[in-house]
Each structure stands twice: as structure tokens, then as C-alpha cells.
mmCIF file of C-alpha atoms (C1' of nucleotides) in Angstrom:
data_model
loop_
_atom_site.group_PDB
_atom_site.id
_atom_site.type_symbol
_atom_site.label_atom_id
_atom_site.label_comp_id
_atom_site.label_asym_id
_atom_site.label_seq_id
_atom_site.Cartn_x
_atom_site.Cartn_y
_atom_site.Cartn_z
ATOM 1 C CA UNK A 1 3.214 -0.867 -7.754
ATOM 2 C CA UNK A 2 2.870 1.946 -5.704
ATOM 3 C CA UNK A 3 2.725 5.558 -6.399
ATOM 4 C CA UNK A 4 6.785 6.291 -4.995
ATOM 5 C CA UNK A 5 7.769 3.687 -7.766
ATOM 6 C CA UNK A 6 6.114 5.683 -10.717
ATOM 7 C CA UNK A 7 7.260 8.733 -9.720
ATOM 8 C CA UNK A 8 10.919 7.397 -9.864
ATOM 9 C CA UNK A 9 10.208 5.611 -12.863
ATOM 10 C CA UNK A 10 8.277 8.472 -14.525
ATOM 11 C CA UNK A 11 11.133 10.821 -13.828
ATOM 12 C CA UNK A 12 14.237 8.297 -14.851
ATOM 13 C CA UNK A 13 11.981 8.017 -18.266
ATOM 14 C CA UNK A 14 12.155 12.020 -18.799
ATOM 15 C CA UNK A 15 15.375 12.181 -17.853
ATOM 16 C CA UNK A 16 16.285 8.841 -20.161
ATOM 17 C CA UNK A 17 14.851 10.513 -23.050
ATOM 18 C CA UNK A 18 16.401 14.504 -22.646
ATOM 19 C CA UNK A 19 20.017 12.993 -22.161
ATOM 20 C CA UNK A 20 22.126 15.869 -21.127
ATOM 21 C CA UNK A 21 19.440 18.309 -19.452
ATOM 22 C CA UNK A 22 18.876 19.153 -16.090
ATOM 23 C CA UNK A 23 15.151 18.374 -15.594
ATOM 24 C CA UNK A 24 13.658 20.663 -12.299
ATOM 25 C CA UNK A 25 11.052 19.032 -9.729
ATOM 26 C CA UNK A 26 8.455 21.547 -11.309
ATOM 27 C CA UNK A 27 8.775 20.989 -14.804
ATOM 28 C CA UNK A 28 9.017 16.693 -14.099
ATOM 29 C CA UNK A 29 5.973 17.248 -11.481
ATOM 30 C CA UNK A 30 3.872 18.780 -14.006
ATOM 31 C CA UNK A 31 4.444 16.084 -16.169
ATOM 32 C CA UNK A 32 2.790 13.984 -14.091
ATOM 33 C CA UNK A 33 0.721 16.033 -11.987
ATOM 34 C CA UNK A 34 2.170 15.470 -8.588
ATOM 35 C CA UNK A 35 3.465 17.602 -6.111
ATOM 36 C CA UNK A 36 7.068 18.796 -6.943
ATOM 37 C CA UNK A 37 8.060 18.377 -3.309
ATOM 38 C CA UNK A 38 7.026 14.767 -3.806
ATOM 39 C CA UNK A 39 9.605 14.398 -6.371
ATOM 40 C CA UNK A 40 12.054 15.692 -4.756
ATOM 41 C CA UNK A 41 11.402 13.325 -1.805
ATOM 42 C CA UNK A 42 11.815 10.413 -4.458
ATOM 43 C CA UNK A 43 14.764 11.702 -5.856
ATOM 44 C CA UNK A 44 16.406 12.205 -2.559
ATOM 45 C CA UNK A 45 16.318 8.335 -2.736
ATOM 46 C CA UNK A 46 17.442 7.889 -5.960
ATOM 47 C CA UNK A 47 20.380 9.768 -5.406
ATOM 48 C CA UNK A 48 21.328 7.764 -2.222
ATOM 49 C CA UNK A 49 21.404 5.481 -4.399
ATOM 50 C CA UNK A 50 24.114 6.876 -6.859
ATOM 51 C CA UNK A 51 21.170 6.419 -9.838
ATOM 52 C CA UNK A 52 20.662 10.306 -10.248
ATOM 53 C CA UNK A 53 23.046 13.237 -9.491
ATOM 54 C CA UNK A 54 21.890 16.787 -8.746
ATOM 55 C CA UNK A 55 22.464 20.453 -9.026
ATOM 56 C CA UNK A 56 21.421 22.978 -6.819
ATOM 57 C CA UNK A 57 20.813 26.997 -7.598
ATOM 58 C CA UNK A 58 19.529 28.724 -10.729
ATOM 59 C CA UNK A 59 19.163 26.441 -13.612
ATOM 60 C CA UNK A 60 19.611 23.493 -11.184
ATOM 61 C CA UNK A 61 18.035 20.176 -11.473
ATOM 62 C CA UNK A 62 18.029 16.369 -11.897
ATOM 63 C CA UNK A 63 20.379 14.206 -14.248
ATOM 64 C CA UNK A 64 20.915 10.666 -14.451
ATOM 65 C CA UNK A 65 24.221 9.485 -12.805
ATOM 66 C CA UNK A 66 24.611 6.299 -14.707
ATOM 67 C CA UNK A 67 24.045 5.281 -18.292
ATOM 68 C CA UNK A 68 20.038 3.813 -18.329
ATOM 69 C CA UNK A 69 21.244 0.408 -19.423
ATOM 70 C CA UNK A 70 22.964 0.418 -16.392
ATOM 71 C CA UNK A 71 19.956 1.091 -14.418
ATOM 72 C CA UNK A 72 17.453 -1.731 -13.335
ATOM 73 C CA UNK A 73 14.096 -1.225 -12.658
ATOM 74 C CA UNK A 74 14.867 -3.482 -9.317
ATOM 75 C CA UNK A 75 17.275 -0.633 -8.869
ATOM 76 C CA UNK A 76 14.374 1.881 -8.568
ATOM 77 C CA UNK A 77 12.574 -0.416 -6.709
ATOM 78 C CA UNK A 78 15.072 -0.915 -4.081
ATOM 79 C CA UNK A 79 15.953 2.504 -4.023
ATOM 80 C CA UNK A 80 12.197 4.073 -3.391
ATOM 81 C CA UNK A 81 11.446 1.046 -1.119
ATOM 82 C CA UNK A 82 13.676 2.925 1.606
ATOM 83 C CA UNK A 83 14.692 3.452 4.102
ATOM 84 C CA UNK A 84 12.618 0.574 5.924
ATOM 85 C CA UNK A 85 13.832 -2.638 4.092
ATOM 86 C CA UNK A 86 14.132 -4.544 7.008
ATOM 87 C CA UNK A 87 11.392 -5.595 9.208
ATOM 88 C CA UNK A 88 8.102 -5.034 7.650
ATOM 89 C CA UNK A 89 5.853 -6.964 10.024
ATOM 90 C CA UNK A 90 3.923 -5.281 12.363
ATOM 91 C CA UNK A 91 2.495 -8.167 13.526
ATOM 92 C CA UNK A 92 0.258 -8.365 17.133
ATOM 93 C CA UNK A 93 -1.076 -12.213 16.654
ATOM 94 C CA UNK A 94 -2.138 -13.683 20.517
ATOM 95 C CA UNK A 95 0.860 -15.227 21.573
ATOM 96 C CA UNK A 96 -0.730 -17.236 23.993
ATOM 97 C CA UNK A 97 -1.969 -19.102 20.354
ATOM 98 C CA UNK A 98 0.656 -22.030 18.820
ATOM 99 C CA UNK A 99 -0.544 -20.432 16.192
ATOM 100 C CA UNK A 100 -0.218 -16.768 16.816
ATOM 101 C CA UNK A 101 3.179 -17.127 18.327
ATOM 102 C CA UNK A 102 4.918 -18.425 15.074
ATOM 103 C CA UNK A 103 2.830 -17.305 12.200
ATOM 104 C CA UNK A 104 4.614 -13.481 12.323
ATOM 105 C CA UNK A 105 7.814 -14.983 11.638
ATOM 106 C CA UNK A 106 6.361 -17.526 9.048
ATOM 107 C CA UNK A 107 4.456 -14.676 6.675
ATOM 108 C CA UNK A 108 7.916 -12.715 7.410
ATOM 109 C CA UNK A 109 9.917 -15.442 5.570
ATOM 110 C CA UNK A 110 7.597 -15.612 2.874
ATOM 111 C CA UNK A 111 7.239 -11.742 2.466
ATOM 112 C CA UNK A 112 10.741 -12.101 1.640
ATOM 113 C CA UNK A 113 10.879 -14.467 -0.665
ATOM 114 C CA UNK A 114 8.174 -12.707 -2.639
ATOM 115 C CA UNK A 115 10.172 -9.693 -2.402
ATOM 116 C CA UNK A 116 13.056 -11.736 -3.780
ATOM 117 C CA UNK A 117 11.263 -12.906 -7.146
ATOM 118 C CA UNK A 118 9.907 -9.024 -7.592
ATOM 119 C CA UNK A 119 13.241 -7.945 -7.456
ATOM 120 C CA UNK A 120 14.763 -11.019 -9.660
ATOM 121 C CA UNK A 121 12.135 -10.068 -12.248
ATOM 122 C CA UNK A 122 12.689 -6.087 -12.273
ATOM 123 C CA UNK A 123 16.233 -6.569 -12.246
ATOM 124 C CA UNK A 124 15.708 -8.003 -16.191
ATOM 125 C CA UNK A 125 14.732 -4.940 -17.174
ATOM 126 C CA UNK A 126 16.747 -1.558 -17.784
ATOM 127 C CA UNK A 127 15.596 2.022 -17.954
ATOM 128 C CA UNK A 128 16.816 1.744 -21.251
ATOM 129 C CA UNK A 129 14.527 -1.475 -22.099
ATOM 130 C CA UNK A 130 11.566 0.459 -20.331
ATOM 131 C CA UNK A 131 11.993 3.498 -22.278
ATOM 132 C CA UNK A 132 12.570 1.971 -25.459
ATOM 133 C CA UNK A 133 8.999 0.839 -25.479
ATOM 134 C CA UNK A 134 7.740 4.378 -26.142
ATOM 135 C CA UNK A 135 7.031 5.474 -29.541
ATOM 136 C CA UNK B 1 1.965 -8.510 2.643
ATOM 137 C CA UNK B 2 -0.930 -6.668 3.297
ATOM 138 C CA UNK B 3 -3.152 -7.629 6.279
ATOM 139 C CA UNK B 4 -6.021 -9.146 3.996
ATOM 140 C CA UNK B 5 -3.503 -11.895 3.076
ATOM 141 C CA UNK B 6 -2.556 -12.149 6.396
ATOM 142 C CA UNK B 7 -5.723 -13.015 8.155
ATOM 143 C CA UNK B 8 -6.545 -15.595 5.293
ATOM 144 C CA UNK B 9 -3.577 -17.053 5.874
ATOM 145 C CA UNK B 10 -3.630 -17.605 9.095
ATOM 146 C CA UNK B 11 -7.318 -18.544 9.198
ATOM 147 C CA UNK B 12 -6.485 -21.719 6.590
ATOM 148 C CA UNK B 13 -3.655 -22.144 9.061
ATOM 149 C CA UNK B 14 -6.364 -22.790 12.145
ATOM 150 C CA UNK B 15 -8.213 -24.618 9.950
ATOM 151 C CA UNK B 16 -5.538 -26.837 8.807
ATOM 152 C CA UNK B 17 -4.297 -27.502 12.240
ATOM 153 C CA UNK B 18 -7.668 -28.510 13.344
ATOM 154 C CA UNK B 19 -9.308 -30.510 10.784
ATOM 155 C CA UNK B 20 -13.195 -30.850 10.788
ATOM 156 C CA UNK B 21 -13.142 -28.406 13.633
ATOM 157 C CA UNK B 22 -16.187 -25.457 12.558
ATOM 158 C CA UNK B 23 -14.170 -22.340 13.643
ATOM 159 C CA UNK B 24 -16.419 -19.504 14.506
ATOM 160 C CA UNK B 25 -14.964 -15.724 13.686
ATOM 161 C CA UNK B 26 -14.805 -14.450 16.705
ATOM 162 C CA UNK B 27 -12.329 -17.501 17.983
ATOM 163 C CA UNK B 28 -9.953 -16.846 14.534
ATOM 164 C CA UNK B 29 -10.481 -13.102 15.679
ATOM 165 C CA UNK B 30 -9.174 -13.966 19.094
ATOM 166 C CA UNK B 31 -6.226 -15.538 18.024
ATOM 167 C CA UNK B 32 -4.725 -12.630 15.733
ATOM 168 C CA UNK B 33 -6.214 -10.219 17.881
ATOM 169 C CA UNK B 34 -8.264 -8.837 14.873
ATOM 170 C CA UNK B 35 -11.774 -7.812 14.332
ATOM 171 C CA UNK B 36 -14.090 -10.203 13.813
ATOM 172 C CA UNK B 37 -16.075 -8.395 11.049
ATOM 173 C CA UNK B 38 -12.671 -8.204 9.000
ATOM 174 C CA UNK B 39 -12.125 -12.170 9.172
ATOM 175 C CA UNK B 40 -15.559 -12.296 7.898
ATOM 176 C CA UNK B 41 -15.478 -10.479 5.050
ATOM 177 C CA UNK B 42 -11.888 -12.602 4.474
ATOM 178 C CA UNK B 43 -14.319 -15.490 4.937
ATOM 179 C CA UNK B 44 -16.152 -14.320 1.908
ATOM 180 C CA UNK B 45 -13.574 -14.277 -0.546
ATOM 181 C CA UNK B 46 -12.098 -16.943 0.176
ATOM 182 C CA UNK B 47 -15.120 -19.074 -0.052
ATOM 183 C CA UNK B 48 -16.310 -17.620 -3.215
ATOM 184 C CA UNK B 49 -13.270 -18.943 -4.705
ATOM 185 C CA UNK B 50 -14.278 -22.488 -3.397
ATOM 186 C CA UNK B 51 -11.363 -22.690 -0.905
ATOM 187 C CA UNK B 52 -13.103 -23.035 2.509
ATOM 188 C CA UNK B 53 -16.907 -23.510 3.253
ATOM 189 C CA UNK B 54 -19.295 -21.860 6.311
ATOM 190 C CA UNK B 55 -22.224 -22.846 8.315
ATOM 191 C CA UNK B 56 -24.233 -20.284 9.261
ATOM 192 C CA UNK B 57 -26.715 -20.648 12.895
ATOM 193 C CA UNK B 58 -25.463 -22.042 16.210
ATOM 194 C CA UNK B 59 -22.340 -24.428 16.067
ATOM 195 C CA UNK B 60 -21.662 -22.182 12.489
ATOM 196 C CA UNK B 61 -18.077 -21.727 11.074
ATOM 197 C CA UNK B 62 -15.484 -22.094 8.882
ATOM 198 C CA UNK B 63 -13.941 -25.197 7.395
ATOM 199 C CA UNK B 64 -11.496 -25.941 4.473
ATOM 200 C CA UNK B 65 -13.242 -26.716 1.576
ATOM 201 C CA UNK B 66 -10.200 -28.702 0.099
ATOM 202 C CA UNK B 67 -7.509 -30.538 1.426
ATOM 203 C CA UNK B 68 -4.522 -28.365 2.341
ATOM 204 C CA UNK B 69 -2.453 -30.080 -0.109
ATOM 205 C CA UNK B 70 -4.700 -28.431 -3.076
ATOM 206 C CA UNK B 71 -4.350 -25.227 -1.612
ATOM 207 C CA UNK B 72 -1.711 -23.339 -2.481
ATOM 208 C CA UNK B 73 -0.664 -19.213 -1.589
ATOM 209 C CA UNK B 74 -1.287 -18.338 -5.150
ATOM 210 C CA UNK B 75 -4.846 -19.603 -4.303
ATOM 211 C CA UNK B 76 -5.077 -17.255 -1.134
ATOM 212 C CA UNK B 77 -3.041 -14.222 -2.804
ATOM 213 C CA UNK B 78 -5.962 -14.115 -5.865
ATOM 214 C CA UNK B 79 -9.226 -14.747 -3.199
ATOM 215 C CA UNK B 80 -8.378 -11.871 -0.848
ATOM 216 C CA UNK B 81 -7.227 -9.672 -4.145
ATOM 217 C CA UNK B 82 -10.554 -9.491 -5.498
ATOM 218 C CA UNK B 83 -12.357 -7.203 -6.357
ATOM 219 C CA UNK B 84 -10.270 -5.414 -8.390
ATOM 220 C CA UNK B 85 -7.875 -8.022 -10.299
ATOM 221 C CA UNK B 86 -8.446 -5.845 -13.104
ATOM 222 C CA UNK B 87 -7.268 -2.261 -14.140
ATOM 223 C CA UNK B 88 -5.297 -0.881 -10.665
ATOM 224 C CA UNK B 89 -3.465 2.387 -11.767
ATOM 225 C CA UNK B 90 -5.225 5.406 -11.002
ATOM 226 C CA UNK B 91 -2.600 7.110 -13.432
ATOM 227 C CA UNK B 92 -3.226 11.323 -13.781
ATOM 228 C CA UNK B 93 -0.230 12.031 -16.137
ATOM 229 C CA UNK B 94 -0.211 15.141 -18.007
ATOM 230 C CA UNK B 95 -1.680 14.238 -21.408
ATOM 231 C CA UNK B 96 -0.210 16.745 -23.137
ATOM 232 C CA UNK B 97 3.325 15.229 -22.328
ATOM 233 C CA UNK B 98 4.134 12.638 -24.603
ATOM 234 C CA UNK B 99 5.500 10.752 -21.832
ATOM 235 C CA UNK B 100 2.768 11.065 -19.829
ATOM 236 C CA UNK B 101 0.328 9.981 -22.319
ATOM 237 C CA UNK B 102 1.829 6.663 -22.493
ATOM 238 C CA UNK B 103 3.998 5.747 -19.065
ATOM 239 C CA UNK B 104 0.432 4.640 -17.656
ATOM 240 C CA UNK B 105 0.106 1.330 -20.131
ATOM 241 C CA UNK B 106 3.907 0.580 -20.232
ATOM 242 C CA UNK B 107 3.500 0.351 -15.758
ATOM 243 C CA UNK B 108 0.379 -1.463 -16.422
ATOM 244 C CA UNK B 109 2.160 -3.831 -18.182
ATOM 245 C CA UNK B 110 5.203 -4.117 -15.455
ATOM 246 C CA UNK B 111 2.335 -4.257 -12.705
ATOM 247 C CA UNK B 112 0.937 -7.391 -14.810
ATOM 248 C CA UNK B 113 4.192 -9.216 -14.740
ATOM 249 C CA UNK B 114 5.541 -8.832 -11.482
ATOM 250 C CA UNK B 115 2.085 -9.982 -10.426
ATOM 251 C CA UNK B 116 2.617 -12.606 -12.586
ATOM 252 C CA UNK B 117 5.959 -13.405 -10.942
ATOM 253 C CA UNK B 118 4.594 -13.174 -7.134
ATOM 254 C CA UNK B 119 1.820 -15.497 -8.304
ATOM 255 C CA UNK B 120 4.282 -18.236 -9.654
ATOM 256 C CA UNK B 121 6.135 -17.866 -6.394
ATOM 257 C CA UNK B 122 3.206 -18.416 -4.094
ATOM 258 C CA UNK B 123 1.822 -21.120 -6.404
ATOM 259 C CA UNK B 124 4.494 -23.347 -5.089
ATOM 260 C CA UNK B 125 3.952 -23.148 -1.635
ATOM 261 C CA UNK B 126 0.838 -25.142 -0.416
ATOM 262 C CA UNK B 127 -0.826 -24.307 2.614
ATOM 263 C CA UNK B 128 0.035 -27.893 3.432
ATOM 264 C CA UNK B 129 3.607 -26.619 3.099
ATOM 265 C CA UNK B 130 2.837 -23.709 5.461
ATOM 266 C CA UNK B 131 1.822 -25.210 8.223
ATOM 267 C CA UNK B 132 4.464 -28.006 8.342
ATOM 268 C CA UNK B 133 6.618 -25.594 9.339
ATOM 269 C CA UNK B 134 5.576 -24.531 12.950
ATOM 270 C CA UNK B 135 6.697 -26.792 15.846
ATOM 271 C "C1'" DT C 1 -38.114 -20.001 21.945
ATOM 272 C "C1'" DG C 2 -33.642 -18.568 23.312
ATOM 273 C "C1'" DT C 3 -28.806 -18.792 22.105
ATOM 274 C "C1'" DA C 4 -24.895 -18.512 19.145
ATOM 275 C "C1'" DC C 5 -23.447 -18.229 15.102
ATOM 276 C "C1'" DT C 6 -22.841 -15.996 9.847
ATOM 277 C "C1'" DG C 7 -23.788 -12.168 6.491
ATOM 278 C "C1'" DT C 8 -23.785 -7.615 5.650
ATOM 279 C "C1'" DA C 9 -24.332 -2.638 5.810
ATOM 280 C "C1'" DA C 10 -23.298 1.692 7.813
ATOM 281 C "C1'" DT C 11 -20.329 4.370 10.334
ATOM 282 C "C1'" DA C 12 -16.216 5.724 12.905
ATOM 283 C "C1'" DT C 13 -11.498 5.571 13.831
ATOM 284 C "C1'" DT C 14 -6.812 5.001 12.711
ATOM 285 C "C1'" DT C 15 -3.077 4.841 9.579
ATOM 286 C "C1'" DT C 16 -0.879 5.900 5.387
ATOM 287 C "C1'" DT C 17 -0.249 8.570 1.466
ATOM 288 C "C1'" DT C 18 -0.169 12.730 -0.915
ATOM 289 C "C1'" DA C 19 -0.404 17.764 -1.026
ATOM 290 C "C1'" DT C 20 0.675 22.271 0.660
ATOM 291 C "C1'" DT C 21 3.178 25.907 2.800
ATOM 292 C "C1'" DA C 22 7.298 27.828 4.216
ATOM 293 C "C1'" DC C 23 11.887 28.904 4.211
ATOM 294 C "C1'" DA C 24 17.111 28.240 4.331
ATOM 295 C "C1'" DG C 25 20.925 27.532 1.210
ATOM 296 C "C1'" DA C 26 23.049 27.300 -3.539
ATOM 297 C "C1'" DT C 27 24.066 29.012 -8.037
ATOM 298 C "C1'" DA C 28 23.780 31.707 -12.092
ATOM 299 C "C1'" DA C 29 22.906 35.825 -14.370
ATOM 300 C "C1'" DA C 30 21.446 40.742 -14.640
ATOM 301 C "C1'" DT D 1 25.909 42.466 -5.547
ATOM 302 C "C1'" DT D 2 21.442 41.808 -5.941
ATOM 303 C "C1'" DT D 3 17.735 39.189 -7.834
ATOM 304 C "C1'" DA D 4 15.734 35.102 -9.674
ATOM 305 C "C1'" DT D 5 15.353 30.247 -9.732
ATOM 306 C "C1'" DC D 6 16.478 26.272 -8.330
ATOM 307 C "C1'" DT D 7 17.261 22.151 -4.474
ATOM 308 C "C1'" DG D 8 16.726 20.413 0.364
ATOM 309 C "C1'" DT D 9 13.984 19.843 4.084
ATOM 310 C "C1'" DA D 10 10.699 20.318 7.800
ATOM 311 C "C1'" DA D 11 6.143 21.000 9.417
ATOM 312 C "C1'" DT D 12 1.504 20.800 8.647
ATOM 313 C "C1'" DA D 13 -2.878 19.776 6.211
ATOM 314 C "C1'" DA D 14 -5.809 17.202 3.439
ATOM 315 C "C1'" DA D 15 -7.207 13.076 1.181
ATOM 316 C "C1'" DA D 16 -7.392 8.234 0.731
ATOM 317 C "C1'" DA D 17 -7.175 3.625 2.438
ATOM 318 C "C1'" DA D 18 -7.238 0.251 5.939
ATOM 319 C "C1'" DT D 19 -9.187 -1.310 10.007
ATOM 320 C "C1'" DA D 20 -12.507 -1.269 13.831
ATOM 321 C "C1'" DT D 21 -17.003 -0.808 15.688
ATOM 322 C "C1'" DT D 22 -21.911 -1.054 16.020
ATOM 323 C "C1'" DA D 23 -26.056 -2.880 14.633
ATOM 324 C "C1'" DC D 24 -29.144 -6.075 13.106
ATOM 325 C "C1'" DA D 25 -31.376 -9.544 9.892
ATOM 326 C "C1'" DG D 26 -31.196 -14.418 8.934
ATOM 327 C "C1'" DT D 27 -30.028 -19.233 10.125
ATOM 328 C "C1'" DA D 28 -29.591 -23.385 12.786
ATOM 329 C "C1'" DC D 29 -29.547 -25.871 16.812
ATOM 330 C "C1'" DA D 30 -30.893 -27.379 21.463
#
DNA sequence: TGTACTGTAATATTTTTTATTACAGATAAA
DNA sequence: TTTATCTGTAATAAAAAATATTACAGTACA
């Protein structure tokens, strides 16, 4: 759970909860103390991914683009998790080992299965559901 | 994936392929092209959770402490983990947000369960499994 | 007693992540 | 139309984490 994924996650809540405002990098950065320029970053992603919409200029901002039950957490995942997605391995076994020479492709494999049940079990739970929990 | 898990991995895998073999570090070190201090400390984990067993002095090394059928990736995933296993975010939310004051618990919780997922995923997969699949 | 290991600490290097600075472009309002 | 306040983005710096290196004590064997 790394610190891209709670920023997304941190700002979708904000944004969940003040339906209808346009929340600004500074004001969601503060929030969480992080760099706004950091935020931005994530929601560059987010928007990629059609999960956010923005305005630019003088009372710009950040809104969400879909309603949050529409929006997994395995969305957010997915979304911050880019752009490299494919080919995570940087492996440098000894190929002249039996060993060496396969194992990159083995822990590949499994690296993506693993990534499969993340995703299976984020993609139970909404923004909505997440929010929701809050008092 | 991280490397950690990587090197343990492919450690039990020598160790599988060459049963009652000692394995010294430098040799595993050789064949992932790795330092030999880092598959050492590996080495320590993984034997403090009772999976493989060393022999220190001349003609020292590393053997599996079980067979490879009692072994599973759940097993490695949880050695090399430690220490930590407990209490990961380094949250710095803005207290005075009402948000912020509680997101940290609520991704606590998510970290908990999709580490509780990844575990039930590798806990099916022996390293017996594993290494049946190279050539 | 010398050799070849593990165990471990201390330090250095590399890589990754996060923060900062800077500024162009957009939009609204004075 | 000018000024203020945003986003978008790049470039750079600083901090944190992972990995590598060096060093050496302790152990076991021949």
C-alpha cells in the first residue's frame, strides 16, 4: 500500500464527501500534508483514467467524474499503478544457472497472479463503501 | 515482488533442486548475481521461521529444514516480511481534517486484507509446486 | 593451525520516492 | 484588460529505502 495509492484514495474520499465542489491540489495537499504537486501527479492518473475530471484557471480544481459507487478501489489501484503495468522484473539471475535462467520468468508469473487476487479483492469495494466507514 | 522475496525464493529453489547439498552463500550469491551478505541476512529469516537450517565452519551452509512439500510461498512471503508485520503506515494526515484524522485506520484496515488476500494466494503454491515447473 | 564457511555490524553506494522551485497556460473576476 | 488563482508539467533537490561492500569475530573441519 504505497504512498501514490493513499494519495488517490485520500483525495477520491474528500472529493466523495464535498459532492459538487471543486477541491484544489493545495487545499487536498494540506489535508494530508503532501506536496500539492504530488497530487496533481496522482490525479493526472486518475483522470487518464476517466475517474476524476478537472478544471483549469481561477476557482479551478478536482471533481469526481463518476458516481463513487461506480468507483473501485482496484480502479485506483490500477490507475496509480501506471504507466508501467507490464514488465516489472528487473531481473539479472546468472544465466549460465538452470536455475537462474528460468526463475525471472517463474517469480514473473506469480507476481501476476498476486497482482490478480489484489485487484479481485479491491475491486469489492467502492469509494462509496470506503467512505461510508467514516463517522 | 520485492527482491527480499526474490532471493528466498530462489535460494529454497537451489535447495530444493539439490537435496542434502550444504549450499554456501557465496555459491546462491553467484547464481543470482547478488551479494552475498544480502542472501545471508535472507538466510536469517527464513531460518528463524524454521524453514531451512545452517551450518556454520568449513563445509557450512544452507539446507531445507522441511520437505518442499510443507513449504509453501505464504511461508516465504511472512519470513522475509519480518520485522515489521505489524503497524506499516507512516500516515502524517492533517489532524485537524476530519478526514485526515481517520483515513489512516480505515487504509490500515485495507492494507490488512489485501495482505490477507496475497497470503491466501501464496499459501497454495508450495515450493514443491515451484520448482516442478522449470525444465 | 590454516582454510572456508556463517553471523553480524558498520558503512557506502545506488535507486526510488517525495519535496521543491519555477513557470507556461487557463479561467474567472475586479 | 489586468490581476489573481488555479492546473499542467518539467527540472532539480532532498530524503528515504534498498542494495552492496568491507571487515572481522566465531565455528568447524581437515
Amino acid at each position: 500500500m504505497n504512498g501514490q495509492f493513499q494519495i488517490a484514495t485520500h483525495v477520491l474520499t474528500l472529493l466523495c464527501k464535498q459532492p459538487g465542489e471543486l477541491l484544489s491540489s493545495d487545499y487536498v495537499a494540506g489535508s494530508m500534508n503532501v506536496n500539492p504537486v504530488l497530487v496533481r501527479k496522482e490525479m493526472r492518473k486518475l483522470r487518464a483514467c476517466g475517474l476524476i475530471e478537472s478544471k483549469e484557471g481561477k476557482t479551478g480544481g478536482y471533481s469526481l467524474a463518476l458516481p463513487p459507487q461506480k468507483i473501485t478501489l482496484a480502479d485506483v489501484y490500477k490507475a496509480v499503478k501506471l504507466p508501467p503495468a507490464l514488465g516489472q522484473a528487473k531481473n539479472k539471475p546468472n544465466p549460465a544457472c538452470p536455475v537462474g535462467k528460468q526463475i525471472g520468468a517463474h517469480l514473473d508469473h506469480l507476481a501476476d497472479d498476486v497482482e490478480a487476487a489484489i485487484i479481485k479483492k479491491l475491486s469489492t469495494i467502492t469509494i462509496f463503501d470506503f467512505v461510508n466507514q467514516f463517522d
